[in-house]
CSV table of C-alpha atoms and ligand atoms in Angstrom, one decimal:
chain,number,residue,atom,x,y,z
U,5,MET,CA,74.8,-9.8,-6.2
U,6,LYS,CA,74.1,-7.7,-3.2
U,7,LYS,CA,75.9,-8.6,0.1
U,8,ILE,CA,74.1,-8.8,3.5
U,9,PHE,CA,75.9,-7.2,6.4
U,10,ALA,CA,74.2,-8.2,9.7
U,11,ALA,CA,75.0,-7.0,13.2
U,12,ASN,CA,74.4,-9.4,16.1
U,13,TRP,CA,74.3,-7.1,19.3
U,14,LYS,CA,73.8,-10.1,21.6
U,15,LEU,CA,73.0,-8.9,25.1
U,16,PHE,CA,74.4,-5.4,24.6
U,17,LYS,CA,72.8,-1.9,24.2
U,18,SER,CA,69.8,-0.7,26.1
U,19,PRO,CA,66.9,1.1,24.2
U,20,GLN,CA,68.7,4.4,24.9
U,21,GLU,CA,72.0,3.1,23.6
U,22,THR,CA,70.2,1.8,20.6
U,23,ARG,CA,68.6,5.1,19.8
U,24,GLU,CA,72.0,6.9,20.2
U,25,PHE,CA,73.7,4.4,18.0
U,26,PHE,CA,71.0,4.9,15.2
U,27,SER,CA,71.1,8.7,15.4
U,28,GLN,CA,74.8,8.6,14.7
U,29,TRP,CA,74.6,5.7,12.2
U,30,LYS,CA,72.3,8.0,10.1
U,31,GLU,CA,75.1,10.5,9.6
U,32,ALA,CA,77.9,7.9,9.4
U,33,PHE,CA,76.5,5.6,6.8
U,34,ASN,CA,75.1,6.8,3.5
U,35,GLY,CA,74.0,3.5,2.1
U,36,GLY,CA,75.0,1.6,-1.0
U,37,LYS,CA,73.8,-1.5,-2.9
U,38,ASN,CA,74.0,-3.9,0.0
U,39,GLU,CA,71.6,-4.8,2.8
U,40,ILE,CA,72.3,-3.9,6.4
U,41,VAL,CA,70.6,-5.8,9.1
U,42,PHE,CA,70.6,-5.3,12.9
U,43,PHE,CA,69.7,-7.9,15.6
U,44,PRO,CA,69.4,-6.0,18.7
U,45,SER,CA,68.5,-7.7,22.0
U,46,ALA,CA,64.7,-8.3,22.3
U,47,ILE,CA,64.2,-5.4,24.8
U,48,SER,CA,65.7,-2.9,22.4
U,49,ILE,CA,63.8,-4.1,19.4
U,50,GLU,CA,61.1,-1.3,19.5
U,51,ALA,CA,63.8,1.3,19.9
U,52,ALA,CA,65.6,-0.1,16.8
U,53,SER,CA,62.3,-0.3,14.8
U,54,THR,CA,61.4,3.3,15.5
U,55,SER,CA,64.9,4.6,14.8
U,56,ILE,CA,65.1,2.6,11.5
U,57,GLN,CA,61.6,3.7,10.3
U,58,GLU,CA,62.4,7.4,11.1
U,59,MET,CA,65.8,7.1,9.2
U,60,HIS,CA,64.0,6.6,5.7
U,61,ALA,CA,67.2,5.1,4.5
U,62,LYS,CA,67.7,5.0,0.7
U,63,TYR,CA,69.3,1.6,1.0
U,64,GLU,CA,68.0,-1.8,2.4
U,65,LEU,CA,68.0,-1.5,6.1
U,66,ASN,CA,66.3,-4.2,8.2
U,67,PHE,CA,66.2,-5.6,11.6
U,68,GLY,CA,65.2,-8.8,13.5
U,69,VAL,CA,65.6,-10.6,16.8
U,70,GLN,CA,68.3,-13.0,17.8
U,71,ASN,CA,65.7,-15.7,18.8
U,72,ALA,CA,62.0,-16.3,18.7
U,73,PHE,CA,59.7,-19.1,19.9
U,74,THR,CA,57.7,-21.5,17.6
U,75,GLN,CA,54.4,-19.8,18.4
U,76,ALA,CA,53.1,-16.3,18.2
U,77,GLN,CA,51.6,-16.1,21.8
U,78,GLY,CA,50.8,-18.2,24.8
U,79,ALA,CA,52.1,-19.4,28.2
U,80,PHE,CA,55.9,-19.4,27.2
U,81,THR,CA,57.6,-17.2,29.9
U,82,GLY,CA,60.7,-15.5,28.8
U,83,GLU,CA,60.3,-16.0,25.1
U,84,ASN,CA,60.1,-13.7,22.1
U,85,SER,CA,57.2,-13.6,19.5
U,86,ALA,CA,58.2,-13.6,15.8
U,87,ALA,CA,54.6,-12.1,15.2
U,88,VAL,CA,55.5,-9.0,17.3
U,89,VAL,CA,58.8,-8.6,15.4
U,90,LYS,CA,56.8,-8.7,12.2
U,91,GLY,CA,54.3,-6.2,13.6
U,92,LEU,CA,57.1,-3.8,14.3
U,93,GLY,CA,58.4,-4.1,10.7
U,94,GLY,CA,61.1,-6.6,11.3
U,95,LYS,CA,62.3,-9.0,8.5
U,96,TYR,CA,64.6,-11.6,10.1
U,97,ILE,CA,64.7,-14.1,12.9
U,98,LEU,CA,68.1,-15.4,13.8
U,99,ILE,CA,67.8,-19.2,14.5
U,100,GLY,CA,70.2,-21.5,16.1
U,101,HIS,CA,73.1,-19.3,16.9
U,102,SER,CA,75.8,-21.3,18.4
U,103,GLU,CA,75.2,-19.6,21.8
U,104,ARG,CA,71.6,-20.7,21.7
U,105,ARG,CA,72.8,-24.2,20.8
U,106,GLN,CA,75.5,-24.4,23.4
U,107,ILE,CA,74.2,-22.3,26.4
U,108,PHE,CA,70.5,-22.9,26.0
U,109,GLY,CA,70.6,-26.4,24.6
U,110,GLU,CA,68.7,-25.8,21.5
U,111,LYS,CA,68.6,-28.8,19.1
U,112,ASN,CA,68.0,-29.2,15.4
U,113,ASP,CA,64.5,-30.5,15.7
U,114,PHE,CA,63.5,-27.5,17.8
U,115,LEU,CA,65.3,-25.1,15.3
U,116,ALA,CA,63.4,-26.8,12.3
U,117,GLU,CA,60.1,-25.8,14.0
U,118,LYS,CA,61.4,-22.2,14.4
U,119,VAL,CA,62.4,-22.0,10.8
U,120,ALA,CA,59.0,-23.3,9.7
U,121,PHE,CA,57.1,-21.0,12.0
U,122,THR,CA,59.2,-17.9,10.9
U,123,GLN,CA,58.5,-18.7,7.2
U,124,SER,CA,54.8,-19.2,7.9
U,125,LEU,CA,54.7,-15.6,9.0
U,126,ASP,CA,56.6,-14.5,5.9
U,127,LEU,CA,59.7,-13.5,7.8
U,128,VAL,CA,63.1,-14.6,6.8
U,129,PRO,CA,64.9,-17.2,9.1
U,130,MET,CA,68.7,-16.8,9.2
U,131,LEU,CA,69.7,-20.2,10.3
U,132,CYS,CA,73.2,-20.5,11.8
U,133,VAL,CA,75.4,-23.5,11.5
U,134,GLY,CA,79.1,-24.3,12.2
U,135,GLU,CA,81.4,-26.8,13.8
U,136,THR,CA,83.2,-26.8,17.1
U,137,LEU,CA,87.0,-27.0,17.2
U,138,GLN,CA,86.7,-30.6,18.3
U,139,GLU,CA,84.5,-31.4,15.3
U,140,ARG,CA,87.0,-29.6,13.0
U,141,GLU,CA,90.0,-31.5,14.4
U,142,ALA,CA,88.0,-34.8,14.0
U,143,ASN,CA,87.5,-33.9,10.3
U,144,LYS,CA,83.8,-33.9,10.9
U,145,ILE,CA,83.0,-30.5,9.4
U,146,PHE,CA,81.1,-31.6,6.3
U,147,GLU,CA,79.1,-34.1,8.4
U,148,VAL,CA,78.1,-31.6,11.0
U,149,LEU,CA,77.1,-28.9,8.4
U,150,LYS,CA,75.1,-31.5,6.6
U,151,THR,CA,73.2,-32.6,9.6
U,152,GLN,CA,72.6,-29.1,10.9
U,153,LEU,CA,71.3,-28.0,7.5
U,154,ALA,CA,69.3,-31.1,6.6
U,155,ASP,CA,67.7,-31.2,10.1
U,156,GLY,CA,67.3,-27.6,10.6
U,157,LEU,CA,65.5,-27.2,7.2
U,158,LYS,CA,63.5,-30.4,7.3
U,159,LYS,CA,60.3,-28.3,7.6
U,160,ALA,CA,61.3,-25.4,5.6
U,161,GLU,CA,59.6,-24.4,2.3
U,162,LYS,CA,61.8,-24.2,-0.7
U,163,ASN,CA,60.0,-21.4,-2.4
U,164,LYS,CA,60.2,-19.0,0.7
U,165,THR,CA,63.2,-16.9,1.4
U,166,LEU,CA,65.8,-18.2,3.8
U,167,ALA,CA,69.3,-17.1,4.8
U,168,ILE,CA,72.2,-19.2,6.3
U,169,ALA,CA,75.1,-18.0,8.5
U,170,TYR,CA,78.1,-20.1,8.7
U,171,GLU,CA,79.9,-19.5,11.9
U,172,PRO,CA,82.7,-21.9,13.1
U,173,VAL,CA,82.0,-22.0,16.8
U,174,TRP,CA,85.9,-21.8,17.6
U,175,ALA,CA,86.0,-18.3,15.8
U,176,ILE,CA,83.1,-16.6,17.5
U,177,GLY,CA,84.2,-13.9,19.9
U,178,THR,CA,87.7,-15.3,20.1
U,179,GLY,CA,89.6,-13.1,17.6
U,180,LYS,CA,90.5,-16.3,15.7
U,181,VAL,CA,89.1,-15.8,12.3
U,182,ALA,CA,89.0,-18.8,9.9
U,183,THR,CA,91.6,-18.5,7.1
U,184,PRO,CA,90.4,-17.7,3.6
U,185,GLU,CA,91.1,-21.2,2.5
U,186,GLN,CA,88.9,-22.6,5.3
U,187,VAL,CA,86.2,-20.1,4.6
U,188,GLN,CA,86.2,-20.9,0.9
U,189,GLN,CA,86.0,-24.6,1.5
U,190,THR,CA,83.2,-24.5,4.0
U,191,HIS,CA,81.1,-22.0,2.0
U,192,GLN,CA,81.5,-24.2,-1.0
U,193,ASP,CA,80.3,-27.2,1.2
U,194,VAL,CA,77.3,-25.3,2.5
U,195,PHE,CA,76.4,-24.2,-1.0
U,196,GLU,CA,76.5,-27.8,-2.2
U,197,ILE,CA,74.6,-29.2,0.7
U,198,LEU,CA,71.9,-26.5,0.2
U,199,LYS,CA,71.8,-27.4,-3.5
U,200,GLN,CA,71.3,-31.1,-2.7
U,201,LEU,CA,68.6,-30.3,-0.3
U,202,GLY,CA,66.9,-28.1,-2.9
U,203,PHE,CA,67.5,-24.8,-1.3
U,204,SER,CA,69.2,-21.7,-2.5
U,205,ALA,CA,70.1,-19.0,0.1
U,206,PRO,CA,72.7,-16.4,0.8
U,207,ILE,CA,75.4,-17.7,2.9
U,208,LEU,CA,76.9,-15.2,5.5
U,209,TYR,CA,80.2,-15.8,7.2
U,210,GLY,CA,80.6,-15.1,10.9
U,211,GLY,CA,83.3,-15.4,13.6
U,212,SER,CA,85.6,-12.5,14.4
U,213,VAL,CA,84.9,-10.4,11.3
U,214,LYS,CA,86.8,-7.2,11.8
U,215,PRO,CA,87.4,-4.2,9.5
U,216,ASP,CA,90.9,-5.5,8.7
U,217,ASN,CA,89.9,-9.0,7.5
U,218,ALA,CA,86.4,-8.1,6.0
U,219,ALA,CA,87.7,-7.0,2.5
U,220,GLY,CA,89.6,-10.3,2.0
U,221,LEU,CA,86.8,-12.5,3.2
U,222,ILE,CA,83.9,-10.9,1.4
U,223,ARG,CA,85.5,-11.6,-2.0
U,224,ILE,CA,85.6,-15.4,-1.4
U,225,PRO,CA,83.1,-17.2,-3.7
U,226,HIS,CA,79.8,-18.0,-1.9
U,227,VAL,CA,80.5,-15.5,0.9
U,228,ASP,CA,77.3,-13.5,0.5
U,229,GLY,CA,77.8,-11.3,3.6
U,230,PHE,CA,78.7,-11.4,7.2
U,231,LEU,CA,77.2,-11.9,10.6
U,232,VAL,CA,79.2,-9.6,12.9
U,233,GLY,CA,79.2,-9.6,16.7
U,234,GLY,CA,81.8,-7.6,18.7
U,235,ALA,CA,82.8,-5.3,15.7
U,236,SER,CA,79.2,-4.4,15.1
U,237,LEU,CA,78.8,-2.6,18.4
U,238,GLU,CA,80.8,0.4,17.3
U,239,ILE,CA,79.8,2.6,14.4
U,240,ALA,CA,83.3,3.2,13.0
U,241,SER,CA,84.1,-0.5,12.7
U,242,PHE,CA,80.8,-1.8,11.6
U,243,LYS,CA,80.6,1.0,8.9
U,244,LYS,CA,84.1,-0.1,7.6
U,245,ILE,CA,82.8,-3.8,7.3
U,246,CYS,CA,79.8,-2.6,5.5
U,247,GLU,CA,82.0,-0.7,3.1
U,248,SER,CA,84.3,-3.5,2.5
U,249,ILE,CA,82.9,-4.1,-1.0
P,7,LIG,P1,82.0,-12.1,16.8
P,7,LIG,O1,80.5,-12.8,16.9
P,7,LIG,O2,82.0,-11.3,15.4
P,7,LIG,O3,82.1,-11.4,18.0
P,7,LIG,O4,82.9,-13.3,16.7
P,7,LIG,C1,79.8,-13.4,15.7
P,7,LIG,C2,78.6,-14.0,16.1
P,7,LIG,O5,78.4,-14.5,17.2
P,7,LIG,O6,77.6,-13.8,15.4
């Protein structure tokens, strides 16, 4: 099965830096059988869209935004429109990243609306789930994942495409990557929970993925790709991750 390698650029890279990245990416990465996805910041989305379209890549190359509202337009100051992303040729909407949950207080019910709205536009929601260190230490991982998945997907359509990113909160941006055993266990759990809920979706791992740990992690059962933050900002490191299998 193909793997999905996704870059989460968070609040980095201006439109100009985005164009520069893609002009070099074109030379650096020659493709393969896997899918590569970029999530630039919303202000750089048009630069990404144009660069990606002009590239005419011979492999699956897609983009999306890191967050979008539950409606296409209206009086929602500061929000992003998934419909605009679709108009620009985007494919994915990242939903419920732990930074959205923790810094911006987004709750599962709100995320469920975003998942449903994304699917209604025939875009692909990439729902992020993951436990905090406190929840892990209290042995609540399964419970937390089950709630985040059941609640986040309660309005999702089973016959529409969906992707999941499992990102343990304590591993994001900390350099503390989950061990292969931990990744294997939680990806198995996410797979089982999705099955119980009637969904089937690729499950990406995220949290301090780097060129030196990617090859080990990508071979774990039910790891269908990565969501990469810090190491996706530089061409050399993201390229190595995309070539880890
Ligand atoms: P990181 O971020 O790779 O820098 O840990 C991952 C993410 O937040 O998606």
